[in-house]
PDB file of N, CA and C in Angstrom:
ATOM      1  N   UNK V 202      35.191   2.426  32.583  1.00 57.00           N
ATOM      2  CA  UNK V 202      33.787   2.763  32.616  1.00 57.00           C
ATOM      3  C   UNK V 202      33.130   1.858  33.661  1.00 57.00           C
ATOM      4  N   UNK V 203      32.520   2.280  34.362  1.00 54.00           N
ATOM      5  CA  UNK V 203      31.647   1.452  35.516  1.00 54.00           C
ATOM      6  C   UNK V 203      30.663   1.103  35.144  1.00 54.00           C
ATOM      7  N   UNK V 204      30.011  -0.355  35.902  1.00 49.00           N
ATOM      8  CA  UNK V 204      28.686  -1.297  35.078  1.00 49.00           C
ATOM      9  C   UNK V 204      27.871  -0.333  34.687  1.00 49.00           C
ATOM     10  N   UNK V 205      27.336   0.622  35.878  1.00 44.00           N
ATOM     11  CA  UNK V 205      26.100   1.381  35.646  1.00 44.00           C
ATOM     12  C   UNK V 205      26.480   2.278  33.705  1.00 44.00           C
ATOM     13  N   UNK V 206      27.283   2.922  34.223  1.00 42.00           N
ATOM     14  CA  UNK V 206      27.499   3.729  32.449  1.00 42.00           C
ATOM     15  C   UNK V 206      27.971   3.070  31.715  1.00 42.00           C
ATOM     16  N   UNK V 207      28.271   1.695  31.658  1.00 43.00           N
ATOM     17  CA  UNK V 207      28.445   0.581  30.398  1.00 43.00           C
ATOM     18  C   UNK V 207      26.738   0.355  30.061  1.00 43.00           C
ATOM     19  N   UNK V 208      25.994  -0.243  31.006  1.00 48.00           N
ATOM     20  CA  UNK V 208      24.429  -0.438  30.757  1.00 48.00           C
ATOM     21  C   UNK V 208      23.725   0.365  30.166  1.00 48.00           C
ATOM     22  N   UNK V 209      23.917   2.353  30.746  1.00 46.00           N
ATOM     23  CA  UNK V 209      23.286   3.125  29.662  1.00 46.00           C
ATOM     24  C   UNK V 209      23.764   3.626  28.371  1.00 46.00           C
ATOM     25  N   UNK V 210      25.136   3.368  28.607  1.00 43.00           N
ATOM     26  CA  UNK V 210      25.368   2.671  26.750  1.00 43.00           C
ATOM     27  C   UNK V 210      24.619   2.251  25.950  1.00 43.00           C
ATOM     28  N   UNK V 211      24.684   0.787  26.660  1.00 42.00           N
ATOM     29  CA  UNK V 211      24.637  -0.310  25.618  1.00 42.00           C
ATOM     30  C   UNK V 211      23.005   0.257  25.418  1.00 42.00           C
ATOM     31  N   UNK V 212      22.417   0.159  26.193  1.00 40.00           N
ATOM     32  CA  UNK V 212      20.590   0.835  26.316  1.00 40.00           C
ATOM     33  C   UNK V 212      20.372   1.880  24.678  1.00 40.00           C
ATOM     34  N   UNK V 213      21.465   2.751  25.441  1.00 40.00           N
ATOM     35  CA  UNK V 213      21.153   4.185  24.079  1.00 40.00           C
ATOM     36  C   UNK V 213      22.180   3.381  22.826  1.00 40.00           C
ATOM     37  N   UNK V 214      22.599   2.832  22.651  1.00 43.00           N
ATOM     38  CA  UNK V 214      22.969   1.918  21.443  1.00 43.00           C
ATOM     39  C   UNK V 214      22.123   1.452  20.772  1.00 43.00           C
ATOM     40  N   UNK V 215      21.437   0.098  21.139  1.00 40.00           N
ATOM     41  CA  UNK V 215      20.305  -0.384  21.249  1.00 40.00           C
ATOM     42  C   UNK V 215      19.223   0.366  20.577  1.00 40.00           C
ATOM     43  N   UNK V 216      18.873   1.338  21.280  1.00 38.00           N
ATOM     44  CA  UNK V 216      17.632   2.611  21.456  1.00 38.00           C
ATOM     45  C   UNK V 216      18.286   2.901  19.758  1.00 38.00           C
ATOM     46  N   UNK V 217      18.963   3.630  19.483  1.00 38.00           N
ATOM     47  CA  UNK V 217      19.458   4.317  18.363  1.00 38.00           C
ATOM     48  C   UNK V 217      19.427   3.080  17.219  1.00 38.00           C
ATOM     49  N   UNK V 218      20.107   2.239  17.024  1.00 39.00           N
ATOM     50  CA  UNK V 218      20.085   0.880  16.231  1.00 39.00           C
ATOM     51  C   UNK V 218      18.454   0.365  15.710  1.00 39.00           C
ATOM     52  N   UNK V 219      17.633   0.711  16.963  1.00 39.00           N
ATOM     53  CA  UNK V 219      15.985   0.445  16.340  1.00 39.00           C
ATOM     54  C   UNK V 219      15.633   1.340  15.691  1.00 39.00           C
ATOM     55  N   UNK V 220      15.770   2.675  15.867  1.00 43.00           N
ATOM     56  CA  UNK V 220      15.316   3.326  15.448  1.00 43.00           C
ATOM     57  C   UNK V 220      15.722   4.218  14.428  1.00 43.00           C
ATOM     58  N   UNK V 221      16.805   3.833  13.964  1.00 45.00           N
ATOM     59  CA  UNK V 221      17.458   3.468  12.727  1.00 45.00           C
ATOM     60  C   UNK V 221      16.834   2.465  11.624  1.00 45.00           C
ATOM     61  N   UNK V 222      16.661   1.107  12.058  1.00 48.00           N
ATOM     62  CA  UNK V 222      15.693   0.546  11.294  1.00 48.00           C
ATOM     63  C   UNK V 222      14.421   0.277  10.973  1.00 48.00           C
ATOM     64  N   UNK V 223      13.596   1.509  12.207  1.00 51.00           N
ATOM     65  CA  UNK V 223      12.494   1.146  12.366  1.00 51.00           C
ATOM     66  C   UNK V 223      11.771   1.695  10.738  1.00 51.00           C
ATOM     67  N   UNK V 224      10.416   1.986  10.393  1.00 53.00           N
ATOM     68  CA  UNK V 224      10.057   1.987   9.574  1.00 53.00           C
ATOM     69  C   UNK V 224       9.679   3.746   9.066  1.00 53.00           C
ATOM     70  N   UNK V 225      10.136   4.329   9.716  1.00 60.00           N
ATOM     71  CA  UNK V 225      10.406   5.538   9.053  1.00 60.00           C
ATOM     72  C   UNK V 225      11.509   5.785   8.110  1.00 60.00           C
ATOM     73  N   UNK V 226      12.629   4.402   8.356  1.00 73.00           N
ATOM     74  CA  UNK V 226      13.578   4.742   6.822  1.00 73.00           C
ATOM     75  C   UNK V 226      13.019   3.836   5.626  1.00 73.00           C
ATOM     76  N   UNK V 227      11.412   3.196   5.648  1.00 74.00           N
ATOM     77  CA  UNK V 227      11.225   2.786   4.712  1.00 74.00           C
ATOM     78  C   UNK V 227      10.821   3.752   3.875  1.00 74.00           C
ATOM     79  N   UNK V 228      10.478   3.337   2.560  1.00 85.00           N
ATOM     80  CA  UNK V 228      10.298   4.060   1.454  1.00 85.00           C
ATOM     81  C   UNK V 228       8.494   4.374   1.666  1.00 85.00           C
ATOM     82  N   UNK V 229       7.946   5.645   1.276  1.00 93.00           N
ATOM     83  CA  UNK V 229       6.584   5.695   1.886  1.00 93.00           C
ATOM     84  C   UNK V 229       5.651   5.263   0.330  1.00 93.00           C
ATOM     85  N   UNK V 230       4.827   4.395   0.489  1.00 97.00           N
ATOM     86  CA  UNK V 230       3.876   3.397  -0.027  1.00 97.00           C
ATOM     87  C   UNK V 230       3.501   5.012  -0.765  1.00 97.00           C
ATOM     88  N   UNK V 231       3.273   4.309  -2.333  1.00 97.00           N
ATOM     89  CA  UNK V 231       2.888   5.145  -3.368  1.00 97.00           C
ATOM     90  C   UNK V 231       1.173   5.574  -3.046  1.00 97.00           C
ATOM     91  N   UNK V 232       0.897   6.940  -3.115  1.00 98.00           N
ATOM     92  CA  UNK V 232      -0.908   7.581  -2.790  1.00 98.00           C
ATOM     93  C   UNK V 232      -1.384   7.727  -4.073  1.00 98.00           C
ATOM     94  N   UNK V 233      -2.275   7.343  -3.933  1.00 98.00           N
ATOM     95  CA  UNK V 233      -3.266   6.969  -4.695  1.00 98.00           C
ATOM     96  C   UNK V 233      -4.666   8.178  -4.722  1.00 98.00           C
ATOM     97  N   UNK V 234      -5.008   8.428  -5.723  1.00 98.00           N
ATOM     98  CA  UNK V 234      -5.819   9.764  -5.884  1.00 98.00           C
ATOM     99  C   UNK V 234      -7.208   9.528  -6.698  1.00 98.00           C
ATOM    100  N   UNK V 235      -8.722   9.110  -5.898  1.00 97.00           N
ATOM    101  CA  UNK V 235      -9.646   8.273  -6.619  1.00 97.00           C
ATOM    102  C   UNK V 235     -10.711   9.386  -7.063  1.00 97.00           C
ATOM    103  N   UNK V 236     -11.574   8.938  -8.374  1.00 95.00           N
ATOM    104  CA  UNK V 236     -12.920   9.196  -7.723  1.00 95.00           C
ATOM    105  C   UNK V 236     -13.991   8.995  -6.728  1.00 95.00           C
ATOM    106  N   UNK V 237     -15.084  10.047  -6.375  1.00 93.00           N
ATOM    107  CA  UNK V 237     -15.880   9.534  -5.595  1.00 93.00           C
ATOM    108  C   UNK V 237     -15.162  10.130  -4.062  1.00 93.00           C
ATOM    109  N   UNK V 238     -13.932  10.795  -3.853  1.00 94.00           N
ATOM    110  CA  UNK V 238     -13.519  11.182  -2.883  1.00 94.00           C
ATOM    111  C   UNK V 238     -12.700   9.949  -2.230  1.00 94.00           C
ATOM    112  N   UNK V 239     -12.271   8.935  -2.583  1.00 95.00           N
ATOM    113  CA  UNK V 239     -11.545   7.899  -2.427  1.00 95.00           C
ATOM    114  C   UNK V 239     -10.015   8.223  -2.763  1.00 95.00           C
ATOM    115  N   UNK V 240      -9.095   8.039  -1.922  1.00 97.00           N
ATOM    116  CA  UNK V 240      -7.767   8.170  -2.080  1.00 97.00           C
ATOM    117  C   UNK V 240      -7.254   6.939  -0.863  1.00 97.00           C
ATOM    118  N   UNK V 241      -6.309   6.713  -1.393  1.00 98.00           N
ATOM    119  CA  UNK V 241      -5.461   5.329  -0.620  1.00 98.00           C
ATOM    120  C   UNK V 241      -3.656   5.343  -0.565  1.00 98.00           C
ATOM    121  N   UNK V 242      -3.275   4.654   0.289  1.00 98.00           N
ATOM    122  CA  UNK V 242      -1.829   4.078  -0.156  1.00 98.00           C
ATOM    123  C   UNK V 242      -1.836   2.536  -0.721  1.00 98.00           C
ATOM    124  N   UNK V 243      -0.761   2.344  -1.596  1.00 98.00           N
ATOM    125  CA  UNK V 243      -0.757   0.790  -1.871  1.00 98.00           C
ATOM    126  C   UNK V 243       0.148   0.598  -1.470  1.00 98.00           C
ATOM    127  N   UNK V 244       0.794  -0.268  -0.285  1.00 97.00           N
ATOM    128  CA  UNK V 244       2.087  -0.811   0.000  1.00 97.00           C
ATOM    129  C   UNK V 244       2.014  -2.341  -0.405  1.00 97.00           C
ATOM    130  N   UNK V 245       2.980  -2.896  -1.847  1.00 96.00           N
ATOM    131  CA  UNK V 245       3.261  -3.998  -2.409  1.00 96.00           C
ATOM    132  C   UNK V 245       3.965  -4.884  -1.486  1.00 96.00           C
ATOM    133  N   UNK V 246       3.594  -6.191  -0.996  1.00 95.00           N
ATOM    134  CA  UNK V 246       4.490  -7.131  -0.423  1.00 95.00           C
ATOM    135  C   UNK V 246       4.092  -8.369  -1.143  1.00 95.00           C
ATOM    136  N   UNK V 247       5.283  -8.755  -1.827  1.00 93.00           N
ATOM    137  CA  UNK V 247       5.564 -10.371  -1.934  1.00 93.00           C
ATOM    138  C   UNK V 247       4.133  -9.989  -3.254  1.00 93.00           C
ATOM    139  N   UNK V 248       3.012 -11.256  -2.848  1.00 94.00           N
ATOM    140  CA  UNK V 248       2.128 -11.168  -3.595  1.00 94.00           C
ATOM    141  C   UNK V 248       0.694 -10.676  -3.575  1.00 94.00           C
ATOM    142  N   UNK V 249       0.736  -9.389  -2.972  1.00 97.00           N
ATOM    143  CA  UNK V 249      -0.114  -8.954  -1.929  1.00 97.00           C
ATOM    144  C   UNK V 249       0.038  -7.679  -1.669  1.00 97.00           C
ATOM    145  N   UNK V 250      -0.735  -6.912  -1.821  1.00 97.00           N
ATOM    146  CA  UNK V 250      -1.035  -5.756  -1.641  1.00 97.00           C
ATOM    147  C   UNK V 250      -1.781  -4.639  -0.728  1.00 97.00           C
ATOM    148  N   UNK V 251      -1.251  -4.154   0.042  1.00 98.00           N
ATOM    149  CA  UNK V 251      -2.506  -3.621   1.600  1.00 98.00           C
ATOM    150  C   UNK V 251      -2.595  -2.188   1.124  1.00 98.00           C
ATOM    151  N   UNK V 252      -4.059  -1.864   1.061  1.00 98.00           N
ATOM    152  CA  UNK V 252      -4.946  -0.633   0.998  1.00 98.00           C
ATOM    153  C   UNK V 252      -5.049   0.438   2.231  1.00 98.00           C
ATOM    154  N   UNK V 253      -4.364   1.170   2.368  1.00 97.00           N
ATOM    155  CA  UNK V 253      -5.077   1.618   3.248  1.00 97.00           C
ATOM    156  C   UNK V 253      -5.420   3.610   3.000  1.00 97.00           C
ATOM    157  N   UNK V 254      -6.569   3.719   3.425  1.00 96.00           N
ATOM    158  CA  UNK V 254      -7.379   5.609   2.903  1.00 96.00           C
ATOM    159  C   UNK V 254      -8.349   5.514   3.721  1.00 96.00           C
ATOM    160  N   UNK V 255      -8.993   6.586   2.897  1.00 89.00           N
ATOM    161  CA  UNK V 255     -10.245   7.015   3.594  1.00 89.00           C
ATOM    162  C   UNK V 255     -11.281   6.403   3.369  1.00 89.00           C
ATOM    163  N   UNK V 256     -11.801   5.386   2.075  1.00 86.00           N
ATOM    164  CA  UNK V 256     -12.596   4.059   2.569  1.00 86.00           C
ATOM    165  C   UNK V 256     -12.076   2.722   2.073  1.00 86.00           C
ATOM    166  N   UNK V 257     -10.903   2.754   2.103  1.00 91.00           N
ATOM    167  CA  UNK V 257     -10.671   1.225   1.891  1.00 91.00           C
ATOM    168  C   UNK V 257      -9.428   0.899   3.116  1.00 91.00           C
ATOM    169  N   UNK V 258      -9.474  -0.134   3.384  1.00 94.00           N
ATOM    170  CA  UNK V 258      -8.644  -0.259   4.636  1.00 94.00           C
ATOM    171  C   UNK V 258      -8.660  -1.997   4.521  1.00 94.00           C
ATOM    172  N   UNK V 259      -7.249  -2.833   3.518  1.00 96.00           N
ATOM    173  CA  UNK V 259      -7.927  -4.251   3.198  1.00 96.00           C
ATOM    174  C   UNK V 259      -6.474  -4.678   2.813  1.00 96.00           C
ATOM    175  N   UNK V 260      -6.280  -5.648   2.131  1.00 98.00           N
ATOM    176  CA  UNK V 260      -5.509  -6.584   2.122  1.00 98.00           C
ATOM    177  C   UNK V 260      -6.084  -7.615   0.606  1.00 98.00           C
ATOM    178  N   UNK V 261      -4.979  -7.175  -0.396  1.00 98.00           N
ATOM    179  CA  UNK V 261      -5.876  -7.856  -1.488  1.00 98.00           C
ATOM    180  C   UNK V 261      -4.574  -8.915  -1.976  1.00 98.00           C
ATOM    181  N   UNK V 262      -4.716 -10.167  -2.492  1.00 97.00           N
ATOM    182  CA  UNK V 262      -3.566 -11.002  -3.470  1.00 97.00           C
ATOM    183  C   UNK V 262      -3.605 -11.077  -4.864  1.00 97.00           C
ATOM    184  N   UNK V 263      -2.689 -11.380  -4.795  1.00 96.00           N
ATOM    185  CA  UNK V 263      -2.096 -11.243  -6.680  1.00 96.00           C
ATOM    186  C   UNK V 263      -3.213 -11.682  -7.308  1.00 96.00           C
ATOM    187  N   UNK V 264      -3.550 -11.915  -8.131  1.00 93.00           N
ATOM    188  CA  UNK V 264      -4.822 -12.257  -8.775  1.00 93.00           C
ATOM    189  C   UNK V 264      -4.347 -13.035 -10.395  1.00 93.00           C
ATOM    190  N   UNK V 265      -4.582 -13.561 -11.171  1.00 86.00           N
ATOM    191  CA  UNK V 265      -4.372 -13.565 -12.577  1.00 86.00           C
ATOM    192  C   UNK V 265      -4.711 -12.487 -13.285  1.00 86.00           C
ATOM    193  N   UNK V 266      -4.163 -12.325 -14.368  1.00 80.00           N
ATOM    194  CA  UNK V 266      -4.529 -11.210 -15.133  1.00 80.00           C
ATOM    195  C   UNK V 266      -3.309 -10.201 -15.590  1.00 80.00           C
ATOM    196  N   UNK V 267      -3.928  -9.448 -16.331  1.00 78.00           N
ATOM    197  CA  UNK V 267      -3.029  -8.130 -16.636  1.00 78.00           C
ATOM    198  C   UNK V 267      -2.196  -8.750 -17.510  1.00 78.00           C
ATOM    199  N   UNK V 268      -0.719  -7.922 -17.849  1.00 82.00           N
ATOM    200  CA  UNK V 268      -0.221  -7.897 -18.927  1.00 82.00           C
ATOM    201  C   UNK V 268       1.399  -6.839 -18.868  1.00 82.00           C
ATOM    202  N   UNK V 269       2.440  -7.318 -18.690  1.00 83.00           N
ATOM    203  CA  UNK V 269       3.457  -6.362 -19.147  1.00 83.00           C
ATOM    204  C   UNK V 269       3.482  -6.277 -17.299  1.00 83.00           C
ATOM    205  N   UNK V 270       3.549  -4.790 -17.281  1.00 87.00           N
ATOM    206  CA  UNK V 270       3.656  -3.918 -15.843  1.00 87.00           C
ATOM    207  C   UNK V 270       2.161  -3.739 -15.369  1.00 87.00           C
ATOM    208  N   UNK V 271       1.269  -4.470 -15.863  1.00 94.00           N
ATOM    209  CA  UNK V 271      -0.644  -4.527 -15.057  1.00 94.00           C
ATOM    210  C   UNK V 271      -0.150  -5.794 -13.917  1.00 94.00           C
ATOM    211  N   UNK V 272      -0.507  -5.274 -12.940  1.00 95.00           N
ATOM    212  CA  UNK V 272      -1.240  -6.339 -11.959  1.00 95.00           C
ATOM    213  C   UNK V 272      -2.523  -6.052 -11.263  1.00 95.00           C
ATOM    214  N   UNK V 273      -2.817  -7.648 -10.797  1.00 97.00           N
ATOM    215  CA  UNK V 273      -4.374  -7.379 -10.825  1.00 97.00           C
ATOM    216  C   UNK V 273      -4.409  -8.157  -9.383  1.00 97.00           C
ATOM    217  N   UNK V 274      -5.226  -7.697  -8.135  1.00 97.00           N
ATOM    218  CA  UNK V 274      -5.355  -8.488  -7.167  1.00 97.00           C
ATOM    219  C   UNK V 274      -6.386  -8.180  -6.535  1.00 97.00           C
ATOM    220  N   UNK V 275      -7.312  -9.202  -5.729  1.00 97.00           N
ATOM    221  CA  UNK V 275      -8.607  -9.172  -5.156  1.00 97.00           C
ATOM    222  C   UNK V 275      -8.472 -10.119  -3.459  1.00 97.00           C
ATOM    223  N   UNK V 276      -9.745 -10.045  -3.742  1.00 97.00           N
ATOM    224  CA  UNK V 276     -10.610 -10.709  -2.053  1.00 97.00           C
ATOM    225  C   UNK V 276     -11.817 -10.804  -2.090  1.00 97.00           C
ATOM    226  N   UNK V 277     -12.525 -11.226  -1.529  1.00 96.00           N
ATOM    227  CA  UNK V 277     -13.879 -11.679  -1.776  1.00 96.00           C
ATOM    228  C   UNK V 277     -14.669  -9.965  -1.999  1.00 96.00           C
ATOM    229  N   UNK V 278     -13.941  -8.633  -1.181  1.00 95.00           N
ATOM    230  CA  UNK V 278     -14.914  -8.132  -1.133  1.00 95.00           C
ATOM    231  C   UNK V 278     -14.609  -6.511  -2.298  1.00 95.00           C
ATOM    232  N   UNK V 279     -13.261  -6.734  -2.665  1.00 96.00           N
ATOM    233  CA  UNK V 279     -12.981  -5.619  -3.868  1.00 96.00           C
ATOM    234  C   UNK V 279     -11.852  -6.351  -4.718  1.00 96.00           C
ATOM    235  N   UNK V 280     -11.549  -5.783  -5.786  1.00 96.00           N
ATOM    236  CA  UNK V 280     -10.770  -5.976  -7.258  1.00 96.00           C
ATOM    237  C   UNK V 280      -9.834  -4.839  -6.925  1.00 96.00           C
ATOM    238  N   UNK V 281      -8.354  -5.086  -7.563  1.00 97.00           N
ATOM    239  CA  UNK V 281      -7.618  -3.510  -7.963  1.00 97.00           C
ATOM    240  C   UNK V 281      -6.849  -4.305  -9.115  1.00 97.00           C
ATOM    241  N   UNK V 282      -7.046  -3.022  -9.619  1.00 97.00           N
ATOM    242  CA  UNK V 282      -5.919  -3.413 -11.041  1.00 97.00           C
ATOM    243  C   UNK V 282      -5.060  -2.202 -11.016  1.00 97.00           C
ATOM    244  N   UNK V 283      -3.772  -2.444 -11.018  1.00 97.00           N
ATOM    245  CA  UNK V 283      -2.646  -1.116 -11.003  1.00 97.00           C
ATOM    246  C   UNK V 283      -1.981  -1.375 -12.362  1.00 97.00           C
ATOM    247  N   UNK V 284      -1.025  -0.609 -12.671  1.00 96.00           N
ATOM    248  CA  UNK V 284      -0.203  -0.088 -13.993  1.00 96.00           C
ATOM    249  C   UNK V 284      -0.999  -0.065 -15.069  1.00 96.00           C
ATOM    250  N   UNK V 285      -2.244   0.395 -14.797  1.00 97.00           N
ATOM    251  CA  UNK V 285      -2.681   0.654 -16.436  1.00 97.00           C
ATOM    252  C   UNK V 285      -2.781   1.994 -17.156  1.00 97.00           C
ATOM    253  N   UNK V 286      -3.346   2.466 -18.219  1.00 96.00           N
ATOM    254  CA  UNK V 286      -3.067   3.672 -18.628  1.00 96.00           C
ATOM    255  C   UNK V 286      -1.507   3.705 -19.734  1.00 96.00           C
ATOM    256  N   UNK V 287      -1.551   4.903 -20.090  1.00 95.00           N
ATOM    257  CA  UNK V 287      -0.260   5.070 -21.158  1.00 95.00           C
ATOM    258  C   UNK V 287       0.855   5.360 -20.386  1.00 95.00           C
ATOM    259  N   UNK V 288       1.058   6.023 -18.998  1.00 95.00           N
ATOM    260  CA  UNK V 288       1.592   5.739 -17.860  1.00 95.00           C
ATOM    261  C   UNK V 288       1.811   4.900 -17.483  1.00 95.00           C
ATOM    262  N   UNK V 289       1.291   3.707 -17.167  1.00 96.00           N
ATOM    263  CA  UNK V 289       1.433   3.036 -15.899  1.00 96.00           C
ATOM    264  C   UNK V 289       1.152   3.368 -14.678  1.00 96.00           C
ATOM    265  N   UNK V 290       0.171   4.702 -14.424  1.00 97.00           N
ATOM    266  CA  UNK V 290       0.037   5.522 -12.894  1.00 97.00           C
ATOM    267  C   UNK V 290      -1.593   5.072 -12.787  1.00 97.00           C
ATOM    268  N   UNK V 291      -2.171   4.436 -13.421  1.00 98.00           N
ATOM    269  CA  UNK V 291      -3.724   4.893 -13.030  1.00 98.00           C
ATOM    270  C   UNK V 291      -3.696   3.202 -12.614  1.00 98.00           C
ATOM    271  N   UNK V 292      -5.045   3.057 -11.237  1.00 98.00           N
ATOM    272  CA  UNK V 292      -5.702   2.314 -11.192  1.00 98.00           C
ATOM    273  C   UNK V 292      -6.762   1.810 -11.038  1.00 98.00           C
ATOM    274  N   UNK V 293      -7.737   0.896 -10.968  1.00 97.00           N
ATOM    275  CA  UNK V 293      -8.979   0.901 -11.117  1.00 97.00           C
ATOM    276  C   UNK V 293      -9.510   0.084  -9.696  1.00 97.00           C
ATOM    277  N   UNK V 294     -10.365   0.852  -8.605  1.00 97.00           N
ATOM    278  CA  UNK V 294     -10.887  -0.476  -7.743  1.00 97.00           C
ATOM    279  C   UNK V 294     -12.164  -0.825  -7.813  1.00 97.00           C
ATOM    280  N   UNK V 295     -12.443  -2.273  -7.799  1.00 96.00           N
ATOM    281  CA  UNK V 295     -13.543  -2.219  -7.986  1.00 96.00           C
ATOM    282  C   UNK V 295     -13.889  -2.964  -6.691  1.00 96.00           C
ATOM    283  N   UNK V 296     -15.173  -2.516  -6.117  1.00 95.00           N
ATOM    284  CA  UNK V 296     -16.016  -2.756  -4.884  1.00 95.00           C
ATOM    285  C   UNK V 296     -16.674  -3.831  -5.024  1.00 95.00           C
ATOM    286  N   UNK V 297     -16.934  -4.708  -4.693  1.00 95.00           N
ATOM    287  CA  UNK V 297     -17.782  -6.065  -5.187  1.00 95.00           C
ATOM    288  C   UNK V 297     -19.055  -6.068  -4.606  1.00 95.00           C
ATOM    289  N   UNK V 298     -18.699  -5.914  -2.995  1.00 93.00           N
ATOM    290  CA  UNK V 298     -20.554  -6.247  -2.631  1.00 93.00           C
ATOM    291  C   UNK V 298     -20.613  -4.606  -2.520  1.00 93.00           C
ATOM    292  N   UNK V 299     -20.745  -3.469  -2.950  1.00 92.00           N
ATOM    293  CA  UNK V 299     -21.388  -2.569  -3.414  1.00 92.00           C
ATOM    294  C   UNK V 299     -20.936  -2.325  -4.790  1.00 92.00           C
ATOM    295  N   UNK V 300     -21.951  -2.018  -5.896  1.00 89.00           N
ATOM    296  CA  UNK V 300     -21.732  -1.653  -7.381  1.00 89.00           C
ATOM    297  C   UNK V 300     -21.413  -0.018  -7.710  1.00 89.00           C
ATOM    298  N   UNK V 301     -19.711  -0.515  -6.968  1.00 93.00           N
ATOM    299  CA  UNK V 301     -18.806   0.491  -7.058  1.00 93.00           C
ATOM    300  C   UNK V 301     -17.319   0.261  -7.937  1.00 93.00           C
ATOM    301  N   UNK V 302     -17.373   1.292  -9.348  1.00 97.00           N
ATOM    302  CA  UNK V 302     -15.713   0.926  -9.438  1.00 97.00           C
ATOM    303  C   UNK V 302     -15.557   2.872  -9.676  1.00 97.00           C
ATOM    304  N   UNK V 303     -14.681   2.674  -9.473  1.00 97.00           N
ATOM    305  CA  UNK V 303     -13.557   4.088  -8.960  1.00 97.00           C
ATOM    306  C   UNK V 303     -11.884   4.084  -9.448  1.00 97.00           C
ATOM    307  N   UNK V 304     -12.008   5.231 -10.454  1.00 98.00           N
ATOM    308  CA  UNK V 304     -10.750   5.330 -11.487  1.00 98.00           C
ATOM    309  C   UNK V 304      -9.874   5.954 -10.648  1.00 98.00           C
ATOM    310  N   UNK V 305      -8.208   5.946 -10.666  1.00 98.00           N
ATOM    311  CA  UNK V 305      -7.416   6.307  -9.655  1.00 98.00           C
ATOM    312  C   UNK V 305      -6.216   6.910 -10.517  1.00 98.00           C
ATOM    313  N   UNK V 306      -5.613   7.936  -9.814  1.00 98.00           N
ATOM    314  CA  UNK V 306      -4.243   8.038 -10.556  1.00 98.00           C
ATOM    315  C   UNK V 306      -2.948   7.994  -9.265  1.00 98.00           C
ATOM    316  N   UNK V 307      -1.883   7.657  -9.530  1.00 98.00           N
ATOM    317  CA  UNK V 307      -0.855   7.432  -8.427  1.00 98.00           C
ATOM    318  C   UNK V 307      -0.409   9.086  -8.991  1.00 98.00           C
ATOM    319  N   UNK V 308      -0.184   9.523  -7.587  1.00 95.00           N
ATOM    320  CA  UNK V 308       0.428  10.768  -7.652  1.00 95.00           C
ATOM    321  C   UNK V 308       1.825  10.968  -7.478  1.00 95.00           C
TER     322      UNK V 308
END
């Protein structure tokens, strides 16, 4: 094999190997279904949780609280509490600097 077609090898190797791990073989972040016309994804990391829909777009941490399979995590400017209900599918966010909370179910 000559340098040149060893290089576009190794290139489309490479190329294929990223995009293999890139983040379309992750698992897609559980949707979330609110009142008020609010729907979100929650993708869980570590202790920390990122929001992102049609009005929340944030970054909340573990919080104290809850119980069993409840966790509870905030930020100065909203609350979420997930696994509650006889399910475990519903969650609750609450808005802090507007007097907003909004019931949710994971779909």
């Amino acid at each position: 094999m000559n340098p040149a077609t060893a290089r576009i090898a190794a290139v489309l190797s490479a190329s294929l190997l990223t995009a293999c791990a890139g983040p379309g073989n992750q698992p897609e972040a559980p949707f979330y279904r609110c009142e008020a016309g609010v729907d979100f994804r929650a993708r869980f990391i570590d202790n920390s949780v990122g929001l992102n829909g049609s009005r929340v777009n944030d970054v909340l941490y573990r919080d104290a609280g809850g119980t069993g399979d409840q966790a509870f995590y905030s930020n100065p400017r909203m609350k979420a509490e997930f696994g509650l209900g006889p399910t475990g599918r519903e969650a609750i966010l609450r808005y802090l600097l507007v007097p907003l909370v909004v019931r949710c179910v994971r779909e």
